[in-house]
Coordinates of C-alpha atoms and ligand atoms in Angstrom, one line a residue:
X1 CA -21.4 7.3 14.1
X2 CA -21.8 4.2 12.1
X3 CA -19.8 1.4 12.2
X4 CA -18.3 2.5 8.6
X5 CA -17.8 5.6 9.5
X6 CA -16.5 5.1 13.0
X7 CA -13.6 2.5 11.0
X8 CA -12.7 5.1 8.8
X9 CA -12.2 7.8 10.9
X10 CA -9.7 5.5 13.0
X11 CA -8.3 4.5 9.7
X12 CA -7.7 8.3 8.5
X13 CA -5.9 8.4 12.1
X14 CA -3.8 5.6 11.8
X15 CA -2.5 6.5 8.5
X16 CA -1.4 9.7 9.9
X17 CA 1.4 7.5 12.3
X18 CA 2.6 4.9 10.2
X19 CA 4.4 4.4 7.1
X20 CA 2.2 4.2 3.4
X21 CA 3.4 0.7 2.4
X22 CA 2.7 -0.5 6.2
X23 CA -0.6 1.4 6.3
X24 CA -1.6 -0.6 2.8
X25 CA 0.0 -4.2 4.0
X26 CA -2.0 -4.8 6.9
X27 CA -5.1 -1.8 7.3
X28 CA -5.9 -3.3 3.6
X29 CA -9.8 -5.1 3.6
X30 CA -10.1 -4.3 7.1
X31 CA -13.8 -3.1 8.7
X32 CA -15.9 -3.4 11.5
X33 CA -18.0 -6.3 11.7
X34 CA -19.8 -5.5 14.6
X35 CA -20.0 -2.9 17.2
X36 CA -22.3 -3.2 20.4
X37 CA -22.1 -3.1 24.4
X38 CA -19.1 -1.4 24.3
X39 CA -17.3 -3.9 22.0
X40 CA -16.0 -3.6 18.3
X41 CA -15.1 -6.4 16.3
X42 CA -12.9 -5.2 13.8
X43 CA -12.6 -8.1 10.7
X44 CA -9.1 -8.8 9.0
X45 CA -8.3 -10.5 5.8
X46 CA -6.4 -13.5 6.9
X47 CA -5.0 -14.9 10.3
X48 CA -1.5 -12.9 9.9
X49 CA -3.1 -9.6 9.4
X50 CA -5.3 -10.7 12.5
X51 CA -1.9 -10.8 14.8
X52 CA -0.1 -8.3 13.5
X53 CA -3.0 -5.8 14.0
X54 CA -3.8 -7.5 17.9
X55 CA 0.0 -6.8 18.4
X56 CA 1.4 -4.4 16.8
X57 CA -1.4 -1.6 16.4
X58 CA -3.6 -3.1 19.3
X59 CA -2.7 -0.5 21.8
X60 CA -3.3 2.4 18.6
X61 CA -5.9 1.4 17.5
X62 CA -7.4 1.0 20.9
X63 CA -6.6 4.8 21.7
X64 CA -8.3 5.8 18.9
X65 CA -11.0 4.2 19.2
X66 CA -11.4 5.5 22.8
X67 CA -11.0 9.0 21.9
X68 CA -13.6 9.0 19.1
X69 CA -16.8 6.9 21.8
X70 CA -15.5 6.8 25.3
X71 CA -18.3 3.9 25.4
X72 CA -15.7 1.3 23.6
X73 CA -14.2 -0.5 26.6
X74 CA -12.5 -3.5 24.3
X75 CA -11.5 -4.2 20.2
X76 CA -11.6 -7.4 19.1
X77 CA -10.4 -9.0 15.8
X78 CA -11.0 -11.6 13.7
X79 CA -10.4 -13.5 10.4
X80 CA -13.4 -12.6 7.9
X81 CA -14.2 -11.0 4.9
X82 CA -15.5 -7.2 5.9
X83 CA -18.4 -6.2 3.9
X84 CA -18.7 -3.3 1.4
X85 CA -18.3 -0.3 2.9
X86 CA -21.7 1.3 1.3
X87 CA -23.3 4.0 2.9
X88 CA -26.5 3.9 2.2
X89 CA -29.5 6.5 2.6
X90 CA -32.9 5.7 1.1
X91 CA -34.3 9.1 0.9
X92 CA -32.1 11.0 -1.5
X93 CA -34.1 12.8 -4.0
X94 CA -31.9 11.8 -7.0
X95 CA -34.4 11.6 -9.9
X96 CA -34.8 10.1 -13.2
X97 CA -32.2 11.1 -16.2
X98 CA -34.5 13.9 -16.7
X99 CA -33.8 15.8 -13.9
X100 CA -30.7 16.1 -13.9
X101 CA -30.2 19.2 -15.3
X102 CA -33.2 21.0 -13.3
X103 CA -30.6 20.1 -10.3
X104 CA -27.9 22.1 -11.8
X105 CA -30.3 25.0 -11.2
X106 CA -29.9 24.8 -7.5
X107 CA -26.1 25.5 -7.2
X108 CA -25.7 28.0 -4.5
X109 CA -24.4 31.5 -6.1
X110 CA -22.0 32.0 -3.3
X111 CA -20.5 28.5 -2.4
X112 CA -20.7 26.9 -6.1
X113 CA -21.8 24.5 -4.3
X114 CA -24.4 21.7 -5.4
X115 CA -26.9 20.2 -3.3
X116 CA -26.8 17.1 -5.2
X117 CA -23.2 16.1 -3.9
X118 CA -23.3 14.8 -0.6
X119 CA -21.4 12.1 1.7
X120 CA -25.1 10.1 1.9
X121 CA -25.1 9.6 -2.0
X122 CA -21.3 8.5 -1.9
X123 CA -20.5 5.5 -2.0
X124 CA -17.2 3.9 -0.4
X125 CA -15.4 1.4 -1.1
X126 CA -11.4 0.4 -1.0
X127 CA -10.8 2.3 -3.9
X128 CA -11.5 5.8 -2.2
X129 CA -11.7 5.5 1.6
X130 CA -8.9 7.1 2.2
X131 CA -9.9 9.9 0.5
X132 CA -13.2 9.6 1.9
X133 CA -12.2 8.8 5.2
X134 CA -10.2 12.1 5.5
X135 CA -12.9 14.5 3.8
X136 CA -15.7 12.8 6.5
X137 CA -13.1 14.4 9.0
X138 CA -12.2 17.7 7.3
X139 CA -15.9 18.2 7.8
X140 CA -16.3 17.3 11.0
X141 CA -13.1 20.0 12.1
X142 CA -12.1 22.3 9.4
X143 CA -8.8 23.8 9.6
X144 CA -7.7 21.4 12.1
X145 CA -7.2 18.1 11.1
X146 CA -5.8 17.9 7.5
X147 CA -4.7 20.8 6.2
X148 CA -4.2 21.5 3.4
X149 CA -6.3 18.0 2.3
X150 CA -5.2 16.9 -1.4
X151 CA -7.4 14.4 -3.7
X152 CA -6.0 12.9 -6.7
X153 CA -7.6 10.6 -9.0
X154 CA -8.6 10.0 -12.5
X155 CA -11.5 11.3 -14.8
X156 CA -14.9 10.2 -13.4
X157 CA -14.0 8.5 -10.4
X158 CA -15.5 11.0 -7.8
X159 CA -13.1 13.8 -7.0
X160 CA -15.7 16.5 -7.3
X161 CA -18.5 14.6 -6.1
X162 CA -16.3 14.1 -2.6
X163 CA -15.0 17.7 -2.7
X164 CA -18.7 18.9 -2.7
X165 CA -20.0 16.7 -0.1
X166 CA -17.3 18.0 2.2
X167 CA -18.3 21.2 1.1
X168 CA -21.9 20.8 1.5
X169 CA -21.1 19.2 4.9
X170 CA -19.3 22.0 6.9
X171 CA -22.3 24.7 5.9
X172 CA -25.0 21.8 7.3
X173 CA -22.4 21.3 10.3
X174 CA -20.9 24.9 11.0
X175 CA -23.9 27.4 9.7
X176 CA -22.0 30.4 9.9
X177 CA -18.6 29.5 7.9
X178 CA -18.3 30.5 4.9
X179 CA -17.6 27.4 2.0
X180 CA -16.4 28.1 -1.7
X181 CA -16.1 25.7 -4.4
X182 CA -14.2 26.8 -7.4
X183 CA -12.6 24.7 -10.2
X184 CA -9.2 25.9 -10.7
X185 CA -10.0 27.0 -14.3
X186 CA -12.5 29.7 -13.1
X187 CA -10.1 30.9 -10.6
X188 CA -7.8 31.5 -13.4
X189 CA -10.3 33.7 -15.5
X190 CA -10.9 35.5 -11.7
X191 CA -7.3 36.1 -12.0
X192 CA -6.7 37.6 -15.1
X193 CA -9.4 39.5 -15.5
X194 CA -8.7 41.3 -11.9
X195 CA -5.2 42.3 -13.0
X196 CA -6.6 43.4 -16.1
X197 CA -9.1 45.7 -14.1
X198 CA -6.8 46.4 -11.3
X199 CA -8.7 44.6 -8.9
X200 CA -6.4 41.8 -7.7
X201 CA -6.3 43.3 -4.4
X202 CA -10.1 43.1 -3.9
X203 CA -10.1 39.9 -5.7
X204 CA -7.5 38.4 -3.1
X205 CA -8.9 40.0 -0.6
X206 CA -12.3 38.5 -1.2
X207 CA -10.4 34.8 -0.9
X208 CA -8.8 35.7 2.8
X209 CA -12.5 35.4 3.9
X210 CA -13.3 32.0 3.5
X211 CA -13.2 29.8 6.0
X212 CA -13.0 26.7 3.9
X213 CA -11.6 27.3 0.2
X214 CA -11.7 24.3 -2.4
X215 CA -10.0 24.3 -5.6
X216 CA -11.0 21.4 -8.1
X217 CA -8.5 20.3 -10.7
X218 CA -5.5 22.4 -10.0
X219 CA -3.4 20.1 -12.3
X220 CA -5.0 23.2 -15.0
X221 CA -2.6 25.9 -12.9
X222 CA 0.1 24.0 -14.6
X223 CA 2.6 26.6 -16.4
X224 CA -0.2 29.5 -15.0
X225 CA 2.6 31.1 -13.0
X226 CA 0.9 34.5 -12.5
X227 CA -2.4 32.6 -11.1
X228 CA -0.1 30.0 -9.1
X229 CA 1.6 33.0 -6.8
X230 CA -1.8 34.6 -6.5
X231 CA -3.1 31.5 -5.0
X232 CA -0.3 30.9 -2.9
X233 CA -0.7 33.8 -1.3
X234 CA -4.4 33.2 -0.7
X235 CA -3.4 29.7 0.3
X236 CA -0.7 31.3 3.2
X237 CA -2.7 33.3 4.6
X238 CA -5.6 31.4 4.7
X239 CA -3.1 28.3 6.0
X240 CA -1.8 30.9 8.8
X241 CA -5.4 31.4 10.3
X242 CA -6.2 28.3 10.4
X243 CA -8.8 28.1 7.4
X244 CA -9.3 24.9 5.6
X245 CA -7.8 24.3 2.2
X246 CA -8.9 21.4 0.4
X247 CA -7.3 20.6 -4.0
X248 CA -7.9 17.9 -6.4
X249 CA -6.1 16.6 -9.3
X250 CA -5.9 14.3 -11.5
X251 CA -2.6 13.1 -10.4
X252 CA -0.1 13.7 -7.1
X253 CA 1.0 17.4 -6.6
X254 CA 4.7 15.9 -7.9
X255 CA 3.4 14.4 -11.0
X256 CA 2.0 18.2 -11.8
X257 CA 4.4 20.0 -14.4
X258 CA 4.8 23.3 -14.4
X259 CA 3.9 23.8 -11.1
X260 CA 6.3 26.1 -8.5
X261 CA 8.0 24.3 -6.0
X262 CA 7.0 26.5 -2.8
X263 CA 3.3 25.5 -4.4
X264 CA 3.8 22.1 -5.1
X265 CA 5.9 22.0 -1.0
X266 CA 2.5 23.4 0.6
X267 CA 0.2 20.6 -1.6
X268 CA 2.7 18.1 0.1
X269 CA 2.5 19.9 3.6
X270 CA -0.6 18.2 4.4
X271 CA -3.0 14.8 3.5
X272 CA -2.7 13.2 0.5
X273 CA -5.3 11.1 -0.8
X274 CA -5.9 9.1 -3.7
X275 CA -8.8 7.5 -5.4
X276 CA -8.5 4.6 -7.5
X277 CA -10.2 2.7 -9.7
X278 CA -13.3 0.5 -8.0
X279 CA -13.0 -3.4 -8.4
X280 CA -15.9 -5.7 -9.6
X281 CA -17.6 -5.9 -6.7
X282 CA -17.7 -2.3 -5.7
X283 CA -18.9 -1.3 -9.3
X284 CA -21.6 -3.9 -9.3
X285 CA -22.4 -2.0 -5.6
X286 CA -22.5 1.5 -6.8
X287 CA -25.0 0.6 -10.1
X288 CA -27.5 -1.5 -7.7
X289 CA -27.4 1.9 -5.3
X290 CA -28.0 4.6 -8.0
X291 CA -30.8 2.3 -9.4
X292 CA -32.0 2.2 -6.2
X293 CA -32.1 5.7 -5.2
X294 CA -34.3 5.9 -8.4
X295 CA -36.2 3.1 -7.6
X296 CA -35.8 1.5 -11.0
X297 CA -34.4 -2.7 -10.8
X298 CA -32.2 -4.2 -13.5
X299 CA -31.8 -7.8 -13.9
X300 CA -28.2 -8.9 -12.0
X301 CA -27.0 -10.2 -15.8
X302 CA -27.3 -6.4 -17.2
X303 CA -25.6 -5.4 -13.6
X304 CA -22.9 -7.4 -14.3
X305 CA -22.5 -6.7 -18.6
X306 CA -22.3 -2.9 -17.7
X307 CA -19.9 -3.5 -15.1
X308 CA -17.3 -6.0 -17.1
X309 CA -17.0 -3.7 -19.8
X310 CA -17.1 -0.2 -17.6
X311 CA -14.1 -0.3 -15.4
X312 CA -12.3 2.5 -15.1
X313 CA -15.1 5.5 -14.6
X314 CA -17.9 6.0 -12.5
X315 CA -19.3 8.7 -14.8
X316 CA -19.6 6.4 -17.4
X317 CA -21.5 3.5 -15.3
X318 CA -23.9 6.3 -15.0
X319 CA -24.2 7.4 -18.3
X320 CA -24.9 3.5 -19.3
X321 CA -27.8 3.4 -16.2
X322 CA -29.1 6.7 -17.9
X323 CA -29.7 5.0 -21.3
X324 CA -31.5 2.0 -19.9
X325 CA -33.6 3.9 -17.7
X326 CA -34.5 5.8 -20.8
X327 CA -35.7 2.7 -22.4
X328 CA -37.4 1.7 -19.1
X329 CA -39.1 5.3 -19.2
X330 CA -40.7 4.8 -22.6
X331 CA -41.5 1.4 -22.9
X332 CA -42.8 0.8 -19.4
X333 CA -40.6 -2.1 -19.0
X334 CA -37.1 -2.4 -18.2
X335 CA -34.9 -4.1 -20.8
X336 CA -34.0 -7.5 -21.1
X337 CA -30.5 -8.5 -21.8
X338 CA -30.6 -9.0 -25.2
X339 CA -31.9 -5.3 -26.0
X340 CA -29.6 -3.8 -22.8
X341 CA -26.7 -5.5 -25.0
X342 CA -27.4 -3.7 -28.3
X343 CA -29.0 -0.3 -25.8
X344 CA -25.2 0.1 -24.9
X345 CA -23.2 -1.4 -27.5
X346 CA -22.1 1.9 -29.1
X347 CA -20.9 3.0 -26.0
X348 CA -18.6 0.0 -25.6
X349 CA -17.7 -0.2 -28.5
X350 CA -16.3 3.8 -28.9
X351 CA -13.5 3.7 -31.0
X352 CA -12.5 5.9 -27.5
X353 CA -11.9 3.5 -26.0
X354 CA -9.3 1.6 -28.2
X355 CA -5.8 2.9 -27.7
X356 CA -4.1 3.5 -30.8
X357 CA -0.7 5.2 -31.8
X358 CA -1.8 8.9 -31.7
X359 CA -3.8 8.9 -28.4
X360 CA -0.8 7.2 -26.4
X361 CA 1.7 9.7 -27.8
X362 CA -0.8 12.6 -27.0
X363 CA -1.7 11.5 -23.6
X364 CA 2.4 10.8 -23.0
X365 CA 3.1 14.1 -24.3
X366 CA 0.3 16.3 -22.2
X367 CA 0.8 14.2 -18.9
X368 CA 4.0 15.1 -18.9
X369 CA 3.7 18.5 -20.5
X370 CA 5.7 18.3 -23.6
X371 CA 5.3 19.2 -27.1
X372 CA 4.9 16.0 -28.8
X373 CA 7.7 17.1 -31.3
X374 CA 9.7 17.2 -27.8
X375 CA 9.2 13.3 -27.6
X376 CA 10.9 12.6 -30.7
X377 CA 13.4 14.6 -30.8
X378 CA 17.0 13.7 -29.6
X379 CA 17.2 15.6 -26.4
X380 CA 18.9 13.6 -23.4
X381 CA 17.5 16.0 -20.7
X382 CA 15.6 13.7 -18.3
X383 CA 12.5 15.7 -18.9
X384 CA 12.1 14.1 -21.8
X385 CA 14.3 11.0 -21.5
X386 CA 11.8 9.3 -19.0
X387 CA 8.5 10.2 -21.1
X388 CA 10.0 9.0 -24.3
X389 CA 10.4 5.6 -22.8
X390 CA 7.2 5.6 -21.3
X391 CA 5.6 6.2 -24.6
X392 CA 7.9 3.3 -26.0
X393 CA 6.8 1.0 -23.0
X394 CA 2.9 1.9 -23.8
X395 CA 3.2 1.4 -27.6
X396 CA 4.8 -1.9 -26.7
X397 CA 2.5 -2.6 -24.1
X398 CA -0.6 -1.8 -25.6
X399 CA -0.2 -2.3 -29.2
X400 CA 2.1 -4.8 -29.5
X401 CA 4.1 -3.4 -31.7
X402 CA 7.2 -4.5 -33.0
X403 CA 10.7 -3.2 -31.6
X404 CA 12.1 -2.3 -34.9
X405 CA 8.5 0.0 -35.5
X406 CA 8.7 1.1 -32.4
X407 CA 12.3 2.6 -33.5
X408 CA 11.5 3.6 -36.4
X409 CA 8.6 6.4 -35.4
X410 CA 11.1 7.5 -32.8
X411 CA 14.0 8.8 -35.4
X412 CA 15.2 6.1 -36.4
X413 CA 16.3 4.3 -33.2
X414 CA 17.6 0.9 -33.1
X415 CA 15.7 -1.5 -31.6
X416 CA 18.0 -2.6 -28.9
X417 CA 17.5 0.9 -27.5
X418 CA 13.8 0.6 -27.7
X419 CA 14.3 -2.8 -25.6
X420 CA 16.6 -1.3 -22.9
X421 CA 13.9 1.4 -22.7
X422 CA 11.1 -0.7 -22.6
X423 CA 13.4 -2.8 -19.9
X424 CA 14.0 0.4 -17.8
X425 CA 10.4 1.0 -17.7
X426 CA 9.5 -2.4 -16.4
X427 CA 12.3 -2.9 -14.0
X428 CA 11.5 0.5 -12.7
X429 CA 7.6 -0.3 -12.2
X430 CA 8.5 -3.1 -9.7
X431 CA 9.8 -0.8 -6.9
X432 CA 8.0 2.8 -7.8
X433 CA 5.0 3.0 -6.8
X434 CA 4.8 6.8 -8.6
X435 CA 5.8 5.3 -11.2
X436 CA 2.6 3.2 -11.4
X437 CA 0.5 5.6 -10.6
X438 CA 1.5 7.8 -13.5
X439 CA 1.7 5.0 -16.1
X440 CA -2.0 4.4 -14.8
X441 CA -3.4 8.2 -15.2
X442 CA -1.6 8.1 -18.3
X443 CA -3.4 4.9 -19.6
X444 CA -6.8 6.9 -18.4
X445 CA -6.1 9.3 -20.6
X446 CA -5.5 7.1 -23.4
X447 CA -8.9 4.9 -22.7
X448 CA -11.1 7.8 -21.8
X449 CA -10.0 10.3 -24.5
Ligands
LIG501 P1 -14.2 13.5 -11.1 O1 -14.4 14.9 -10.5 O2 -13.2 12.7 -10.4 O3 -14.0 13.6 -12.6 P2 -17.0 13.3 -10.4 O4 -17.0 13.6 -9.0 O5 -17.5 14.3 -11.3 O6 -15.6 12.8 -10.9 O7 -17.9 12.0 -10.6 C1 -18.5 11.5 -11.8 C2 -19.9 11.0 -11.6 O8 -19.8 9.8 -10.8 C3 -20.7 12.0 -10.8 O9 -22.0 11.9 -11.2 C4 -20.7 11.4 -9.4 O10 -21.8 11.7 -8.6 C5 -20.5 9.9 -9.6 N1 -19.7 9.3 -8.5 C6 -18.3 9.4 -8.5 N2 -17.9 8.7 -7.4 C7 -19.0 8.3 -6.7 C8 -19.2 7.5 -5.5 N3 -18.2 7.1 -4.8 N4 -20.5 7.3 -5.2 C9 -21.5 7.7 -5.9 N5 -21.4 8.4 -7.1 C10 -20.1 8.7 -7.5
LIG502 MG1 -14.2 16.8 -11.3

C-alpha cells in the first residue's frame, strides 16, 4: 500500500470509534510524510494536534496501523504541512475530448459498469477522503466492512466516478463476484415495468444475486413508494447474506423527502460519507493531473483563471480543460491567456450561474420537496415553516434584498417577521451542522441550475 492509501485506510478506521466533530478537529490535514524501516511519520497541522494525536489516539492509531503492515514497529508525529493526497498513475488511457464518447461504448452490459472510472484516475483530496477512504476499503472486503456504504455530495463532484471505481475494483480484486451499477432512476423504470408484466418476482429475484449492488442517486426514489419497498426488500436480503450495498445522493439519507423511514433507518445503518467541495489548491491539483493524463501543459496563469472562477464542480473544470484542448487541437498551440480568457468567458459568465429570485425559490421548493405555491402560502406545519425561511434567508443572503421585498413576495409579511426568520436561520447555522450542509446543496442547486 502507499503511504496515501495506507493513511486513509487507518483514517476510515478511526472514524468508525470516535465522535464526527472529534474525528474533524484533530484527524483534519493530517498524512503520512514518510514511511520506511518500519517507521511512519504521520504529519499534523500544528503542535496541539501533534499532542493530542501522540496522546490521546497514539495507542489507536498504533493498532491500526499494526493490523493493516505487521512491518510498522513505531508512529511518529510531527508539526508540518501534509502534501496533497494525489494518487497518481501515468498510464491511464484517458484521451483527448474526442474520445470520450468512443469510451462510453465499453460499458460492460451486465455490471453498467465503465472502465473509464477507476480509483487510479481519482484524485483525493480533504474534500472526499472520507468517502474515498471507505470505498478503497469496501473494495478491498465487500460485505464486510461498511455496509450498507452511503455517498452524498453535490452535482459534479465525483459520486459516480467513486461509486464505479469501487465497482470496477471488486471484479479486478474478486473475479468471480458479481458487481451491478444502476442509477436509481433505471431501477425505477425496472420496477414498473415488471409489475406491469407480472415479473417483479423474477425482477427481484435477479437483484438477490449480486454480490455487490450500487444504486446512484437514490435521492430520485423520493415519493416512489412502490420502487422504495421493492428495494428494501432487495436491500434486506442482500444485507442478511452479507452482500455489499453501496447508495449515493445528493444529500444525507435524512435530508431525502419522501423517503420511508425503515429505508431511510437502513441508509443510516451503515457509513456515511460525504464529499465536499475541493479548495484552491486541490482544484489547481485535479486540472494539472487530467492535463497530464492527456499529455497536453497549460500555462499555471490559465490553471489558476479556470480554477478561481470554477469552484464548486469538477465536471465543469473538465468541460473548461475540454474547450482549451480543443483550441490546442486545431491550432497546434496551446492558448495563451488572453485567448483562454475570452475561450471560456461564456462559460463564466452563464447567466447559470447568477442566482436570481426564481432559481432560489425553485431550488428551496424541490430540495425540500414542496410545491412552490406551498412556500407561500400560510401554512404553520414545520414542513414548510423551516423552508420558507430558508428561502427568506437565501433571498436575503444572496440578493440582498430588502426586508420589506422580501415580505412582500411572501404574502404580504411584515418585515420584522422576515428578520426573525432570517435571524432563526443564522442563529441556527452556528450549531447545525445539517443545517449547513443543506443550505449548501441548496445553494448548488441554485448556482449550477
Ligand atoms: P457526480 O456523480 O457527483 O455528479 P461524477 O462522478 O459524474 O459526479 O463526476 C463528474 C466528472 O468529474 C467526471 O468526469 C469525473 O470523472 C470527474 N471527477 C469527479 N471527481 C473526481 C476526482 N476526485 N478525480 C478525478 N476526476 C473526478
Ligand atoms: Mg452521478
Amino acid at each position: 500500500m502507499v503511504k496515501e492509501e495506507l493513511w486513509q485506510a487507518v483514517l476510515a478506521q478511526i472514524q468508525l470509534n470516535i465522535s464526527q466533530a472529534n474525528f474533524a478537529t484533530w484527524f483534519k490535514d493530517t498524512g503520512i510524510t514518510d514511511y520506511k524501516e518500519g517507521q511512519i511519520i504521520v504529519s499534523t497541522p500544528n503542535s496541539f494536534a501533534k499532542e493530542w494525536l501522540e496522546n490521546k489516539y497514539g495507542k489507536t492509531i498504533f493498532k491500526i496501523f499494526y493490523n493493516l503492515d505487521k512491518e510498522i514497529k513505531e508512529v511518529k508525529y510531527v508539526v508540518g504541512k501534509s502534501e496533497l493526497k494525489i494518487i497518481r498513475k501515468p498510464s491511464v488511457s484517458v484521451s483527448g475530448a474526442g474520445q470520450l464518447e468512443f469510451e462510453e461504448f465499453k460499458i460492460d452490459k451486465e455490471t453498467n459498469l465503465n472502465p473509464r472510472y477507476s480509483f487510479e484516475n481519482f484524485i483525493v483530496g480533504s474534500f472526499n477522503e472520507l468517502a474515498h477512504a471507505a470505498g478503497w476499503q469496501v473494495s478491498k472486503k465487500p460485505g464486510l466492512v461498511y455496509n450498507p456504504l452511503f455517498i452524498y455530495g453535490g452535482v459534479g463532484l465525483g459520486k459516480t466516478h467513486l461509486l464505479q471505481s469501487v465497482g470496477n475494483a471488486v471484479i479486478k480484486n474478486f473475479s468471480q463476484k458479481k458487481v451491478k451499477y444502476i442509477p436509481s432512476e433505471k431501477f425505477t423504470t425496472g420496477v414498473v415495468s415488471s409489475i406491469k408484466n407480472h415479473e417483479i418476482e423474477r425482477f427481484k429475484n435477479a437483484y438477490k444475486a449480486i454480490d455487490v449492488l450500487i444504486l446512484d442517486d437514490v435521492q430520485f426514489l423520493a415519493g416512489k413508494e412502490k420502487t422504495q419497498e421493492e428495494f428494501f426488500h432487495i436491500f434486506n436480503a442482500l444485507y442478511e447474506e452479507n452482500k455489499q450495498i453501496i447508495i449515493s445522493s445528493d444529500r444525507p439519507p435524512k435530508a431525502i423527502p419522501a423517503l420511508t423511514e425503515r429505508l431511510r433507518s437502513r441508509f443510516e445503518g451503515g457509513m456515511i460519507g460525504d464529499i465536499s467541495y475541493p479548495d484552491y489548491e486541490t482544484r489547481i491539483a485535479i486540472l494539472k493531473t487530467k492535463i497530464q493524463e492527456k499529455g497536453i501543459n497549460f500555462s499555471d496563469e490559465i490553471l489558476d483563471y479556470i480554477a478561481v472562477n470554477i469552484q464548486r464542480n469538477i465536471r465543469e473544470l473538465e468541460g473548461a480543460l475540454n474547450r482549451l484542448i480543443t483550441y490546442e487541437k486545431i491550432n497546434n498551440q496551446p492558448p495563451d491567456l488572453e485567448i483562454a480568457k475570452s475561450l471560456l468567458k461564456t462559460l463564466f459568465l452563464s447567466p447559470n450561474k447568477v442566482a436570481n429570485y426564481k432559481k432560489i425559490i425553485q431550488a428551496v421548493s424541490e430540495f425540500y420537496d414542496l410545491k412552490e405555491k406551498d412556500l407561500f402560502s400560510i401554512s404553520r406545519k414545520k414542513e414548510v415553516v423551516k423552508p420558507r425561511q430558508i428561502a427568506m434567508f437565501l433571498l436575503r443572503e444572496l440578493l440582498k434584498s430588502s426586508y420589506p421585498f422580501i415580505g412582500k413576495k411572501f404574502n404580504g409579511k411584515d418585515h420584522t417577521t422576515v428578520i426573525y426568520s432570517c435571524e432563526k436561520i443564522i442563529k441556527e447555522l452556528k450549531n447545525n451542522e445539517n443545517l449547513n450542509d443543506e443550505i449548501d446543496l441548496i445553494k448548488q442547486r441554485i448556482f449550477s441550475a
